[in-house]
């Protein structure tokens, strides 16, 4: 049974202000105290805003891994991520992502791959519905994370293209010849956990009912029942639409920001344009999702 102190905290709804970014999607949440337990009304307001805006910026001071897990859990069930080497020891459902640019021009594999438009976890049968990224260390300039509105991209496709892709399925894999960079090596256990999967090319968001194009330049290998040359050409054509800036919003990080976004209707990428040697360290969580349909 909860004690009186936590009941008192539970009873205090927080007064939030949801301020749209001015871009095609996304909002900034003002007034949330991420260090307090979240009451049911505040939780409902935040989840409503998440569906309405696809991405929320939650500003605040740097958090501990436990605070990061608790803040993430407002939006869903936090699930452990594939790559064991990134997991925070005492809290395996929180990962520490280091994207610092090294003197030899490289970063961690995951950070190099994140320069390309992608959606997290699409190589999984039930990919994460959302990702939370929390800035613990940021470089003095650069490192913007960009997001792409895949509802908007789908809606903008010519009717003839929509007819070509509606009902089609595609193979997503941990790695594909279509990706520019190679991913982090997996342990035998991690390989066994990540067989190729098939997802619809157009998915219907399970909570909003809206259709979104489900692309991932790093993981989408080919369209099922199509010759590779034709599949490549069609995927390239779709990618060109997604590259149009009118679908994009860029988040410029402030230390301590947490950003939660919806992987079911957004892709994202990062600009690795920051000074060499300046630390860029994020905590990251993934929220359990459904099988795309
Ligand atoms: C990720 C990711 C981008 C960034 O962690 O999934 O794509 O800006 N990160 O670090
Ligand atoms: Mn990512």
Coordinates of C-alpha atoms and ligand atoms in Angstrom, one line a residue:
X1 CA 0.0 0.0 0.0
X2 CA 1.4 3.5 -0.8
X3 CA 2.4 5.6 2.2
X4 CA 0.9 9.0 2.9
X5 CA 3.8 10.9 1.5
X6 CA 3.5 9.3 -1.9
X7 CA -0.3 9.6 -1.9
X8 CA 0.1 13.4 -1.3
X9 CA 2.6 13.6 -4.2
X10 CA 0.3 11.5 -6.4
X11 CA -2.5 14.0 -5.7
X12 CA -0.7 17.0 -7.1
X13 CA -1.3 17.4 -10.8
X14 CA 1.4 19.6 -12.5
X15 CA 0.4 22.6 -14.5
X16 CA 2.0 22.1 -17.9
X17 CA 2.3 24.4 -20.9
X18 CA 2.6 22.6 -24.2
X19 CA 4.3 25.0 -26.7
X20 CA 4.4 23.9 -30.4
X21 CA 7.9 24.1 -31.9
X22 CA 6.6 26.1 -34.9
X23 CA 7.9 23.3 -37.2
X24 CA 5.7 20.7 -38.9
X25 CA 5.4 18.8 -35.5
X26 CA 6.9 18.7 -32.0
X27 CA 6.2 20.7 -28.9
X28 CA 8.1 21.9 -25.8
X29 CA 6.7 21.0 -22.4
X30 CA 7.1 23.7 -19.8
X31 CA 6.3 23.2 -16.1
X32 CA 7.1 19.5 -15.7
X33 CA 9.1 18.6 -12.7
X34 CA 10.9 15.5 -13.8
X35 CA 12.2 14.8 -10.2
X36 CA 8.6 14.2 -8.9
X37 CA 6.5 11.2 -9.3
X38 CA 4.0 11.8 -12.1
X39 CA 0.3 11.8 -11.2
X40 CA -2.3 10.2 -13.5
X41 CA -3.7 13.5 -14.8
X42 CA -0.2 14.8 -15.8
X43 CA 0.7 11.5 -17.3
X44 CA -2.5 11.5 -19.4
X45 CA -1.8 15.1 -20.6
X46 CA 1.7 14.2 -21.6
X47 CA 0.6 11.1 -23.5
X48 CA -2.1 13.1 -25.3
X49 CA 0.5 15.7 -26.3
X50 CA 2.9 12.9 -27.4
X51 CA 0.3 11.6 -29.8
X52 CA -0.8 15.1 -31.0
X53 CA 2.8 16.4 -31.6
X54 CA 4.8 13.2 -32.2
X55 CA 7.8 14.7 -30.3
X56 CA 8.1 16.4 -27.0
X57 CA 11.0 18.3 -25.6
X58 CA 11.1 18.1 -21.8
X59 CA 13.7 20.5 -20.4
X60 CA 15.4 20.2 -17.0
X61 CA 18.6 19.5 -15.2
X62 CA 20.8 16.4 -16.0
X63 CA 19.1 13.3 -14.6
X64 CA 20.5 10.1 -13.0
X65 CA 19.8 6.8 -14.9
X66 CA 17.0 6.1 -12.4
X67 CA 15.3 9.5 -13.0
X68 CA 15.7 8.9 -16.7
X69 CA 14.0 5.5 -16.5
X70 CA 11.2 7.0 -14.4
X71 CA 10.7 10.0 -16.7
X72 CA 10.6 7.6 -19.7
X73 CA 8.1 5.3 -18.0
X74 CA 5.5 8.2 -18.1
X75 CA 5.2 7.3 -21.8
X76 CA 5.3 3.5 -21.7
X77 CA 7.2 0.4 -20.7
X78 CA 10.9 0.9 -20.8
X79 CA 12.6 -2.1 -22.5
X80 CA 16.3 -3.1 -22.5
X81 CA 18.2 -2.4 -25.7
X82 CA 20.0 -4.9 -27.9
X83 CA 23.6 -3.8 -27.5
X84 CA 24.9 -4.9 -24.1
X85 CA 28.0 -2.8 -24.2
X86 CA 26.0 0.4 -24.0
X87 CA 23.8 -0.6 -21.1
X88 CA 24.2 1.3 -17.8
X89 CA 25.5 -1.4 -15.5
X90 CA 23.0 -1.0 -12.6
X91 CA 20.0 -0.2 -14.8
X92 CA 20.1 -2.3 -18.0
X93 CA 17.0 -0.6 -19.5
X94 CA 19.0 2.7 -19.7
X95 CA 21.8 2.9 -22.3
X96 CA 24.6 5.4 -22.5
X97 CA 25.3 6.6 -26.0
X98 CA 28.6 8.3 -26.7
X99 CA 28.7 10.2 -30.0
X100 CA 31.8 12.2 -29.3
X101 CA 33.8 12.9 -32.5
X102 CA 37.3 11.5 -32.3
X103 CA 40.5 12.9 -33.8
X104 CA 40.5 10.2 -36.5
X105 CA 37.1 11.5 -37.7
X106 CA 35.1 8.6 -36.3
X107 CA 32.6 8.1 -33.6
X108 CA 31.0 5.1 -32.0
X109 CA 29.4 3.0 -34.8
X110 CA 25.9 3.8 -33.7
X111 CA 26.6 7.6 -33.9
X112 CA 28.0 7.3 -37.4
X113 CA 25.0 5.3 -38.5
X114 CA 22.7 7.8 -36.9
X115 CA 23.8 10.5 -39.4
X116 CA 21.5 8.7 -41.9
X117 CA 17.7 8.9 -41.6
X118 CA 16.4 6.0 -39.6
X119 CA 13.8 4.9 -37.1
X120 CA 14.9 3.1 -34.0
X121 CA 14.7 -0.7 -33.7
X122 CA 12.9 -1.5 -37.0
X123 CA 15.0 -4.7 -37.2
X124 CA 12.9 -6.0 -34.3
X125 CA 9.6 -7.8 -34.7
X126 CA 8.0 -5.3 -32.4
X127 CA 10.1 -2.1 -32.7
X128 CA 10.1 0.5 -29.9
X129 CA 7.1 2.8 -30.2
X130 CA 9.2 5.7 -28.9
X131 CA 12.7 6.7 -27.9
X132 CA 13.8 9.0 -25.1
X133 CA 17.2 10.8 -25.5
X134 CA 18.6 12.8 -22.6
X135 CA 21.6 15.2 -23.1
X136 CA 24.2 14.7 -20.3
X137 CA 27.2 16.3 -22.2
X138 CA 26.8 18.3 -25.4
X139 CA 29.5 19.9 -27.6
X140 CA 29.8 23.7 -27.8
X141 CA 28.1 23.8 -31.2
X142 CA 26.5 21.5 -33.7
X143 CA 25.0 18.0 -33.0
X144 CA 21.4 18.9 -34.0
X145 CA 19.1 15.9 -34.1
X146 CA 16.7 16.1 -37.1
X147 CA 13.3 14.5 -37.3
X148 CA 11.1 13.7 -40.3
X149 CA 7.3 13.6 -40.4
X150 CA 6.4 10.3 -42.0
X151 CA 2.6 11.0 -41.8
X152 CA 3.3 14.0 -43.9
X153 CA 5.6 12.2 -46.3
X154 CA 3.0 9.5 -46.9
X155 CA 0.2 12.1 -47.4
X156 CA 2.4 13.9 -49.9
X157 CA 3.1 10.9 -52.2
X158 CA 1.4 11.0 -55.6
X159 CA -1.7 8.7 -55.7
X160 CA 0.1 6.5 -58.2
X161 CA 3.0 5.9 -55.8
X162 CA 0.6 5.2 -52.9
X163 CA -1.0 2.6 -55.1
X164 CA 2.4 0.9 -55.7
X165 CA 3.2 0.7 -52.0
X166 CA -0.1 0.2 -50.2
X167 CA -0.3 -3.4 -48.9
X168 CA 3.4 -4.0 -49.7
X169 CA 5.8 -5.5 -47.1
X170 CA 9.5 -4.9 -46.7
X171 CA 12.4 -6.8 -45.1
X172 CA 14.3 -5.0 -42.3
X173 CA 17.6 -6.3 -41.1
X174 CA 20.3 -5.4 -38.5
X175 CA 22.4 -4.5 -41.5
X176 CA 21.7 -4.1 -45.2
X177 CA 23.8 -3.4 -48.4
X178 CA 21.6 -0.2 -48.7
X179 CA 23.1 1.4 -45.6
X180 CA 26.2 3.6 -46.0
X181 CA 27.9 2.6 -42.8
X182 CA 28.2 -0.7 -41.0
X183 CA 26.7 -1.1 -37.5
X184 CA 28.3 -2.2 -34.2
X185 CA 29.3 -5.8 -34.1
X186 CA 26.8 -8.1 -32.2
X187 CA 27.7 -10.8 -29.8
X188 CA 26.5 -14.3 -30.7
X189 CA 23.6 -13.8 -28.3
X190 CA 22.7 -10.5 -29.9
X191 CA 22.8 -12.0 -33.4
X192 CA 20.5 -14.8 -32.3
X193 CA 18.1 -12.2 -31.0
X194 CA 17.9 -10.2 -34.3
X195 CA 16.8 -12.3 -37.3
X196 CA 15.5 -10.4 -40.3
X197 CA 11.9 -9.2 -40.0
X198 CA 9.1 -8.2 -42.3
X199 CA 7.1 -5.0 -41.8
X200 CA 4.5 -3.2 -43.8
X201 CA 5.9 -0.3 -45.9
X202 CA 2.9 1.8 -44.9
X203 CA 1.8 1.4 -41.3
X204 CA -1.3 2.5 -39.5
X205 CA -0.5 4.2 -36.2
X206 CA -2.2 2.0 -33.6
X207 CA -3.3 4.9 -31.4
X208 CA -4.0 7.7 -33.9
X209 CA -5.2 5.6 -36.8
X210 CA -3.1 7.7 -39.2
X211 CA -1.0 6.2 -42.0
X212 CA 2.7 6.7 -42.1
X213 CA 5.4 5.6 -44.5
X214 CA 7.7 3.2 -42.6
X215 CA 11.2 3.7 -43.9
X216 CA 14.7 3.2 -42.4
X217 CA 17.7 4.0 -44.6
X218 CA 19.9 1.9 -42.3
X219 CA 17.8 -1.3 -42.0
X220 CA 15.2 -1.5 -44.8
X221 CA 16.8 -4.0 -47.2
X222 CA 14.1 -4.6 -49.8
X223 CA 10.5 -4.7 -50.7
X224 CA 9.1 -8.2 -50.6
X225 CA 8.1 -9.9 -53.9
X226 CA 9.9 -7.3 -56.0
X227 CA 13.2 -7.5 -58.0
X228 CA 16.0 -5.8 -56.1
X229 CA 16.6 -3.3 -58.8
X230 CA 13.0 -2.2 -58.8
X231 CA 12.8 -2.3 -55.0
X232 CA 16.0 -0.1 -54.8
X233 CA 14.6 2.4 -57.3
X234 CA 11.3 2.6 -55.4
X235 CA 13.0 3.0 -52.0
X236 CA 15.2 5.7 -53.5
X237 CA 12.2 7.5 -54.8
X238 CA 10.5 7.4 -51.4
X239 CA 13.7 8.4 -49.7
X240 CA 13.9 11.5 -51.9
X241 CA 10.5 12.6 -50.7
X242 CA 11.4 12.1 -47.1
X243 CA 14.6 14.2 -47.6
X244 CA 12.5 17.3 -48.4
X245 CA 13.1 19.9 -45.7
X246 CA 9.4 20.8 -45.4
X247 CA 8.9 17.5 -43.4
X248 CA 11.8 18.2 -41.0
X249 CA 12.3 19.7 -37.5
X250 CA 15.7 20.1 -36.0
X251 CA 16.2 19.9 -32.2
X252 CA 19.2 22.0 -31.0
X253 CA 20.2 20.5 -27.7
X254 CA 20.4 22.3 -24.4
X255 CA 22.2 20.4 -21.6
X256 CA 19.6 18.4 -19.6
X257 CA 17.0 18.2 -22.3
X258 CA 15.0 15.0 -22.6
X259 CA 13.3 14.5 -26.0
X260 CA 10.8 11.8 -26.5
X261 CA 9.6 10.9 -30.0
X262 CA 7.3 8.5 -31.7
X263 CA 9.2 6.0 -33.9
X264 CA 5.9 4.9 -35.5
X265 CA 5.6 8.2 -37.5
X266 CA 9.0 9.9 -37.4
X267 CA 12.5 9.2 -38.7
X268 CA 15.5 10.9 -37.3
X269 CA 19.2 11.6 -37.9
X270 CA 22.0 13.6 -36.2
X271 CA 24.4 16.1 -37.7
X272 CA 27.9 14.9 -36.7
X273 CA 29.3 18.4 -37.3
X274 CA 30.6 19.3 -33.9
X275 CA 34.2 19.9 -32.7
X276 CA 36.5 17.0 -32.3
X277 CA 37.0 15.8 -28.7
X278 CA 34.1 17.7 -27.2
X279 CA 32.0 15.1 -25.3
X280 CA 28.5 14.3 -26.6
X281 CA 26.9 11.8 -24.2
X282 CA 23.2 10.9 -24.1
X283 CA 21.2 8.5 -22.0
X284 CA 18.7 6.6 -24.1
X285 CA 15.6 4.5 -23.4
X286 CA 13.3 2.7 -25.7
X287 CA 9.5 2.2 -25.1
X288 CA 7.9 -1.1 -25.9
X289 CA 5.9 -1.0 -29.1
X290 CA 3.5 -3.2 -31.1
X291 CA 4.2 -5.2 -34.3
X292 CA 3.7 -2.7 -37.1
X293 CA 0.4 -3.2 -39.0
Ligands
LIG1 C1 19.6 7.4 -31.2 C2 20.0 8.4 -32.2 C3 20.7 10.7 -32.4 C4 21.5 11.7 -31.6 O1 20.1 7.4 -30.1 O2 18.8 6.5 -31.6 O3 19.7 8.3 -33.3 O4 21.3 12.9 -31.8 N1 20.6 9.5 -31.7 O5 22.3 11.3 -30.8
LIG2 MN1 18.3 6.5 -33.6

